[in-house]
Amino acid sequence: MVTDAVDEQTPVPGGVRLTARWPLPLSGLSSPQPFQCGERIRAVVRLLQPEVYHDPGVWSREDFLVDQGITSTATVNIDRIERLDNPAGLGQPGAPRGGSSLLGWEGFRPSFTCWVSGLQHATSARLLALPGAMRRLPAPLRLSGDDAIMLAAMVTGDRTYLTHSLRVGFERTGSFHMLVVSGLHLAIVAGCLFWVARRLRLPRVPATFVTILASFAYALFTGFATPVERSLWMVTLYMLGRLLYRERNALNTIGFAALCLLAFSPRSLFDASFQMTCWRWWPSAALPLRCSRARFTLT
């Protein structure tokens, strides 16, 4: 903080979204190395508040960033960024666990996040290698490069490898949501896991908790987005209700999922993702229930 009377550094809470400008690769010159998750850097930048559009009803970028703990933004050229030494290889797969300068939860959180991100990218890389491994198969059974990219996005939630042409094609047709890991993906995974557990003759209680834990692990693996989180709570309540011989009601599961989401983040009530993922399923669950009650009354 610099004024006419004070010139001092004052720590303030909040994160910064730093955008680095990368030069175009020139012939004969090596391109800069990309940043790794957990890598420490230093740069002198000018912090700015997120841009706000004052049109009525427009999407608020500022609220979107605040929900992620980001309160300011900055832009800097790549040559003005200084890479700092990372003594413990924070967040890198295979890095030693000891010797980190960050201890406790504050050190565990970025390391775990980067570990999950590295696992996600490693799985995407294996999926992208499928076209090369399927060369000997008949042509109708092979995967193209674009097919592998879309498969990686739908399975792992990693959309890093999506090309501009693929993005534009799905955006123009209004089907870009197909490339996002949604609650339907988690429900399919949970159903398959529970079916496999029962086919392996696991008892009812272990099969239920194995399904719940594996579903939670998959939700973390894909980024724990709002639709996936909603589906996770619904799957959990459904499986526990089945375990306790309780009547399963779709409205109760949706309400329980919405309550858990709001308890974790009350601001999500005004989030478009929360509204679409909850209010969209409310009529789908209430209408069949209403029709079944009306049929029961008539008979």
CSV table of C-alpha atoms in Angstrom, one decimal:
chain,number,residue,atom,x,y,z
A,1,MET,CA,0.0,0.0,0.0
A,2,VAL,CA,1.5,3.3,-1.2
A,3,THR,CA,0.1,6.7,-0.2
A,4,ASP,CA,1.6,10.1,0.4
A,5,ALA,CA,2.2,9.2,4.1
A,6,VAL,CA,2.6,5.4,4.0
A,7,ASP,CA,4.7,3.0,1.9
A,8,GLU,CA,4.4,-0.5,3.2
A,9,GLN,CA,3.4,-4.0,2.2
A,10,THR,CA,0.2,-5.2,3.7
A,11,PRO,CA,-1.0,-8.8,3.1
A,12,VAL,CA,-4.6,-9.1,1.9
A,13,PRO,CA,-6.7,-12.3,1.5
A,14,GLY,CA,-7.7,-13.5,-2.0
A,15,GLY,CA,-6.1,-15.1,-5.1
A,16,VAL,CA,-4.9,-13.6,-8.3
A,17,ARG,CA,-5.5,-15.0,-11.8
A,18,LEU,CA,-2.3,-14.3,-13.7
A,19,THR,CA,-2.4,-14.5,-17.5
A,20,ALA,CA,1.0,-15.0,-19.1
A,21,ARG,CA,1.5,-13.9,-22.7
A,22,TRP,CA,3.5,-16.4,-24.7
A,23,PRO,CA,5.4,-15.4,-27.8
A,24,LEU,CA,4.9,-17.1,-31.1
A,25,PRO,CA,7.4,-19.9,-31.7
A,26,LEU,CA,10.2,-18.8,-34.0
A,27,SER,CA,12.3,-21.0,-36.2
A,28,GLY,CA,15.5,-22.0,-34.5
A,29,LEU,CA,14.4,-20.8,-31.1
A,30,SER,CA,13.1,-23.1,-28.3
A,31,SER,CA,9.7,-22.3,-27.0
A,32,PRO,CA,9.4,-21.5,-23.3
A,33,GLN,CA,8.7,-24.5,-21.0
A,34,PRO,CA,5.1,-24.6,-19.7
A,35,PHE,CA,4.3,-24.2,-16.0
A,36,GLN,CA,3.7,-27.2,-13.8
A,37,CYS,CA,1.0,-27.5,-11.2
A,38,GLY,CA,2.5,-26.4,-7.8
A,39,GLU,CA,5.4,-24.6,-9.4
A,40,ARG,CA,6.4,-21.3,-7.6
A,41,ILE,CA,6.9,-18.2,-9.7
A,42,ARG,CA,7.5,-14.5,-9.1
A,43,ALA,CA,6.4,-11.5,-11.1
A,44,VAL,CA,5.8,-7.8,-10.7
A,45,VAL,CA,2.4,-7.0,-12.0
A,46,ARG,CA,-0.4,-4.5,-11.8
A,47,LEU,CA,-3.4,-6.0,-10.0
A,48,LEU,CA,-6.8,-5.1,-11.5
A,49,GLN,CA,-10.3,-5.9,-10.4
A,50,PRO,CA,-12.2,-8.4,-12.7
A,51,GLU,CA,-14.1,-6.8,-15.6
A,52,VAL,CA,-17.7,-6.3,-14.9
A,53,TYR,CA,-20.4,-6.0,-17.5
A,54,HIS,CA,-23.3,-3.8,-16.3
A,55,ASP,CA,-25.9,-5.2,-18.7
A,56,PRO,CA,-29.0,-6.5,-16.9
A,57,GLY,CA,-29.0,-10.2,-16.4
A,58,VAL,CA,-25.6,-10.7,-17.9
A,59,TRP,CA,-23.2,-13.4,-16.6
A,60,SER,CA,-20.9,-11.9,-13.9
A,61,ARG,CA,-17.3,-12.8,-14.3
A,62,GLU,CA,-16.5,-11.2,-11.0
A,63,ASP,CA,-18.8,-13.5,-9.1
A,64,PHE,CA,-17.5,-16.5,-11.0
A,65,LEU,CA,-13.9,-15.7,-9.9
A,66,VAL,CA,-14.9,-14.8,-6.3
A,67,ASP,CA,-16.5,-18.3,-6.0
A,68,GLN,CA,-13.0,-19.7,-6.8
A,69,GLY,CA,-11.3,-17.4,-4.3
A,70,ILE,CA,-9.9,-15.0,-7.0
A,71,THR,CA,-10.3,-11.3,-6.2
A,72,SER,CA,-8.0,-9.7,-8.8
A,73,THR,CA,-6.4,-10.3,-12.2
A,74,ALA,CA,-3.2,-9.5,-13.9
A,75,THR,CA,-1.4,-9.9,-17.2
A,76,VAL,CA,2.3,-10.2,-17.8
A,77,ASN,CA,4.7,-11.3,-20.5
A,78,ILE,CA,6.4,-14.6,-20.1
A,79,ASP,CA,9.9,-13.1,-20.1
A,80,ARG,CA,9.0,-11.1,-16.9
A,81,ILE,CA,8.1,-14.1,-14.9
A,82,GLU,CA,10.8,-15.6,-12.6
A,83,ARG,CA,10.7,-19.2,-11.9
A,84,LEU,CA,11.6,-20.0,-8.2
A,85,ASP,CA,13.2,-23.2,-7.0
A,86,ASN,CA,10.7,-25.9,-5.8
A,87,PRO,CA,12.7,-27.7,-3.1
A,88,ALA,CA,10.3,-30.5,-2.6
A,89,GLY,CA,8.8,-30.8,-6.1
A,90,LEU,CA,5.5,-29.7,-4.8
A,91,GLY,CA,2.6,-31.4,-6.6
A,92,GLN,CA,4.7,-33.3,-9.0
A,93,PRO,CA,4.0,-37.0,-9.5
A,94,GLY,CA,6.6,-39.1,-7.8
A,95,ALA,CA,8.0,-36.3,-5.8
A,96,PRO,CA,9.2,-37.1,-2.3
A,97,ARG,CA,6.7,-36.5,0.5
A,98,GLY,CA,9.1,-35.1,3.0
A,99,GLY,CA,11.1,-31.9,3.1
A,100,SER,CA,8.4,-29.6,2.0
A,101,SER,CA,8.5,-26.1,3.3
A,102,LEU,CA,4.7,-26.1,3.5
A,103,LEU,CA,3.3,-28.1,6.4
A,104,GLY,CA,-0.1,-29.0,7.6
A,105,TRP,CA,-3.3,-28.5,5.6
A,106,GLU,CA,-2.0,-25.5,3.7
A,107,GLY,CA,0.8,-27.7,2.3
A,108,PHE,CA,-1.3,-30.8,1.8
A,109,ARG,CA,-4.0,-29.0,-0.2
A,110,PRO,CA,-2.0,-27.8,-3.2
A,111,SER,CA,0.0,-31.0,-3.2
A,112,PHE,CA,-3.1,-33.2,-3.3
A,113,THR,CA,-4.7,-31.0,-5.9
A,114,CYS,CA,-1.7,-31.2,-8.2
A,115,TRP,CA,-1.5,-34.9,-7.6
A,116,VAL,CA,-5.1,-35.3,-8.8
A,117,SER,CA,-4.4,-33.0,-11.8
A,118,GLY,CA,-1.3,-35.1,-12.7
A,119,LEU,CA,-3.3,-38.3,-12.5
A,120,GLN,CA,-6.0,-36.8,-14.7
A,121,HIS,CA,-3.5,-35.7,-17.3
A,122,ALA,CA,-1.8,-39.1,-17.2
A,123,THR,CA,-5.1,-40.9,-17.8
A,124,SER,CA,-5.9,-38.5,-20.7
A,125,ALA,CA,-2.5,-39.3,-22.2
A,126,ARG,CA,-3.3,-43.0,-22.1
A,127,LEU,CA,-6.6,-42.4,-23.8
A,128,LEU,CA,-5.0,-40.3,-26.5
A,129,ALA,CA,-2.6,-43.2,-27.2
A,130,LEU,CA,-5.5,-45.5,-28.1
A,131,PRO,CA,-5.6,-44.7,-31.8
A,132,GLY,CA,-2.0,-45.9,-32.2
A,133,ALA,CA,-2.8,-49.1,-30.3
A,134,MET,CA,-5.8,-49.9,-32.4
A,135,ARG,CA,-4.2,-49.8,-35.8
A,136,ARG,CA,-4.6,-53.6,-36.3
A,137,LEU,CA,-8.3,-53.5,-35.6
A,138,PRO,CA,-10.9,-53.2,-38.4
A,139,ALA,CA,-11.5,-49.7,-39.6
A,140,PRO,CA,-15.0,-49.5,-38.0
A,141,LEU,CA,-13.6,-50.3,-34.6
A,142,ARG,CA,-10.7,-47.9,-34.7
A,143,LEU,CA,-10.6,-44.5,-32.9
A,144,SER,CA,-9.4,-41.4,-34.7
A,145,GLY,CA,-7.4,-38.7,-33.0
A,146,ASP,CA,-10.5,-36.5,-32.5
A,147,ASP,CA,-12.4,-39.5,-31.1
A,148,ALA,CA,-9.7,-40.0,-28.5
A,149,ILE,CA,-9.7,-36.3,-27.6
A,150,MET,CA,-13.5,-36.3,-27.1
A,151,LEU,CA,-13.3,-39.6,-25.1
A,152,ALA,CA,-10.7,-38.1,-22.8
A,153,ALA,CA,-12.9,-35.0,-22.2
A,154,MET,CA,-16.0,-37.1,-21.4
A,155,VAL,CA,-14.2,-39.6,-19.2
A,156,THR,CA,-11.7,-37.5,-17.3
A,157,GLY,CA,-13.1,-34.0,-17.6
A,158,ASP,CA,-9.8,-32.9,-19.1
A,159,ARG,CA,-10.6,-30.5,-22.0
A,160,THR,CA,-7.0,-29.4,-22.5
A,161,TYR,CA,-6.5,-31.2,-25.8
A,162,LEU,CA,-9.8,-30.0,-27.4
A,163,THR,CA,-8.9,-28.3,-30.7
A,164,HIS,CA,-10.6,-25.1,-31.8
A,165,SER,CA,-12.5,-26.9,-34.6
A,166,LEU,CA,-13.9,-29.4,-32.2
A,167,ARG,CA,-15.0,-26.7,-29.7
A,168,VAL,CA,-16.6,-24.6,-32.4
A,169,GLY,CA,-18.5,-27.6,-33.8
A,170,PHE,CA,-20.0,-28.5,-30.4
A,171,GLU,CA,-20.7,-24.9,-29.4
A,172,ARG,CA,-22.6,-24.1,-32.6
A,173,THR,CA,-24.8,-27.1,-32.3
A,174,GLY,CA,-25.5,-26.5,-28.6
A,175,SER,CA,-24.1,-29.9,-27.6
A,176,PHE,CA,-20.9,-28.8,-25.8
A,177,HIS,CA,-22.3,-30.2,-22.6
A,178,MET,CA,-21.6,-33.7,-24.0
A,179,LEU,CA,-17.9,-33.0,-23.5
A,180,VAL,CA,-18.4,-32.2,-19.8
A,181,VAL,CA,-18.5,-34.8,-17.0
A,182,SER,CA,-22.0,-34.5,-15.7
A,183,GLY,CA,-24.1,-36.2,-13.0
A,184,LEU,CA,-25.2,-38.8,-15.6
A,185,HIS,CA,-21.6,-40.0,-16.0
A,186,LEU,CA,-21.3,-40.5,-12.2
A,187,ALA,CA,-24.6,-42.3,-12.0
A,188,ILE,CA,-23.5,-44.7,-14.7
A,189,VAL,CA,-20.2,-45.3,-13.0
A,190,ALA,CA,-21.9,-45.9,-9.6
A,191,GLY,CA,-24.4,-48.3,-11.2
A,192,CYS,CA,-21.7,-50.3,-13.0
A,193,LEU,CA,-19.6,-50.4,-9.8
A,194,PHE,CA,-22.5,-51.7,-7.7
A,195,TRP,CA,-23.4,-54.3,-10.3
A,196,VAL,CA,-19.9,-55.6,-10.5
A,197,ALA,CA,-19.7,-55.7,-6.7
A,198,ARG,CA,-22.8,-57.7,-6.5
A,199,ARG,CA,-21.7,-60.0,-9.3
A,200,LEU,CA,-18.5,-60.6,-7.2
A,201,ARG,CA,-20.9,-61.7,-4.4
A,202,LEU,CA,-19.9,-59.0,-2.1
A,203,PRO,CA,-22.3,-58.6,0.9
A,204,ARG,CA,-24.8,-55.8,0.6
A,205,VAL,CA,-23.1,-53.5,3.2
A,206,PRO,CA,-19.5,-53.7,1.7
A,207,ALA,CA,-20.9,-53.3,-1.8
A,208,THR,CA,-22.8,-50.2,-0.9
A,209,PHE,CA,-19.8,-48.5,0.8
A,210,VAL,CA,-17.4,-49.5,-1.9
A,211,THR,CA,-19.8,-47.9,-4.5
A,212,ILE,CA,-20.0,-44.7,-2.5
A,213,LEU,CA,-16.3,-44.4,-1.9
A,214,ALA,CA,-15.5,-45.2,-5.5
A,215,SER,CA,-18.0,-42.7,-6.7
A,216,PHE,CA,-16.5,-40.0,-4.4
A,217,ALA,CA,-13.0,-40.8,-5.8
A,218,TYR,CA,-14.3,-40.5,-9.4
A,219,ALA,CA,-16.0,-37.2,-8.5
A,220,LEU,CA,-12.6,-35.8,-7.2
A,221,PHE,CA,-10.8,-37.2,-10.2
A,222,THR,CA,-13.0,-35.3,-12.6
A,223,GLY,CA,-12.8,-31.9,-10.8
A,224,PHE,CA,-15.8,-32.1,-8.4
A,225,ALA,CA,-18.0,-29.9,-10.5
A,226,THR,CA,-21.5,-28.9,-9.4
A,227,PRO,CA,-23.4,-31.5,-11.5
A,228,VAL,CA,-21.1,-34.2,-10.4
A,229,GLU,CA,-21.3,-33.1,-6.7
A,230,ARG,CA,-25.1,-33.1,-6.9
A,231,SER,CA,-25.2,-36.6,-8.4
A,232,LEU,CA,-22.7,-37.8,-5.8
A,233,TRP,CA,-25.1,-36.7,-2.9
A,234,MET,CA,-28.0,-38.3,-4.7
A,235,VAL,CA,-26.2,-41.6,-5.2
A,236,THR,CA,-25.1,-41.5,-1.6
A,237,LEU,CA,-28.6,-41.0,-0.2
A,238,TYR,CA,-30.1,-43.5,-2.6
A,239,MET,CA,-27.5,-46.2,-1.7
A,240,LEU,CA,-27.9,-45.5,2.1
A,241,GLY,CA,-31.7,-45.6,1.8
A,242,ARG,CA,-31.5,-48.9,-0.1
A,243,LEU,CA,-29.2,-50.2,2.6
A,244,LEU,CA,-31.6,-49.3,5.4
A,245,TYR,CA,-34.7,-50.6,3.5
A,246,ARG,CA,-36.2,-47.1,3.2
A,247,GLU,CA,-38.5,-46.0,0.4
A,248,ARG,CA,-36.4,-44.2,-2.2
A,249,ASN,CA,-38.0,-40.9,-3.4
A,250,ALA,CA,-36.5,-38.9,-6.2
A,251,LEU,CA,-37.7,-35.6,-4.7
A,252,ASN,CA,-36.0,-36.4,-1.4
A,253,THR,CA,-32.7,-37.2,-3.1
A,254,ILE,CA,-32.8,-34.0,-5.1
A,255,GLY,CA,-33.6,-31.9,-2.1
A,256,PHE,CA,-30.9,-33.5,0.0
A,257,ALA,CA,-28.4,-32.9,-2.8
A,258,ALA,CA,-29.4,-29.2,-3.1
A,259,LEU,CA,-29.2,-28.8,0.7
A,260,CYS,CA,-25.6,-30.2,0.7
A,261,LEU,CA,-24.6,-28.0,-2.1
A,262,LEU,CA,-26.0,-24.9,-0.4
A,263,ALA,CA,-24.4,-25.8,2.9
A,264,PHE,CA,-21.0,-26.1,1.2
A,265,SER,CA,-21.4,-22.9,-0.8
A,266,PRO,CA,-24.5,-20.7,-0.2
A,267,ARG,CA,-23.5,-18.5,-3.1
A,268,SER,CA,-24.2,-21.3,-5.5
A,269,LEU,CA,-28.0,-20.6,-5.1
A,270,PHE,CA,-27.5,-17.9,-7.7
A,271,ASP,CA,-25.2,-19.9,-9.9
A,272,ALA,CA,-26.5,-20.9,-13.3
A,273,SER,CA,-25.0,-24.4,-12.9
A,274,PHE,CA,-26.8,-25.0,-9.6
A,275,GLN,CA,-30.1,-23.8,-11.0
A,276,MET,CA,-29.8,-25.9,-14.2
A,277,THR,CA,-28.7,-29.0,-12.4
A,278,CYS,CA,-31.3,-28.9,-9.6
A,279,TRP,CA,-34.4,-27.2,-11.0
A,280,ARG,CA,-34.1,-29.1,-14.3
A,281,TRP,CA,-34.5,-32.4,-12.5
A,282,TRP,CA,-37.3,-31.3,-10.2
A,283,PRO,CA,-40.2,-31.5,-12.7
A,284,SER,CA,-38.7,-34.8,-14.1
A,285,ALA,CA,-39.0,-36.3,-10.6
A,286,ALA,CA,-42.3,-34.7,-9.5
A,287,LEU,CA,-44.3,-35.5,-12.7
A,288,PRO,CA,-43.9,-39.3,-12.6
A,289,LEU,CA,-44.7,-39.3,-8.8
A,290,ARG,CA,-47.8,-37.2,-9.4
A,291,CYS,CA,-49.0,-39.4,-12.2
A,292,SER,CA,-48.4,-42.6,-10.2
A,293,ARG,CA,-50.4,-41.1,-7.3
A,294,ALA,CA,-53.2,-40.1,-9.6
A,295,ARG,CA,-53.3,-43.6,-11.2
A,296,PHE,CA,-53.4,-45.2,-7.7
A,297,THR,CA,-56.4,-42.9,-6.8
A,298,LEU,CA,-58.3,-43.8,-9.9
A,299,THR,CA,-57.9,-47.5,-9.5
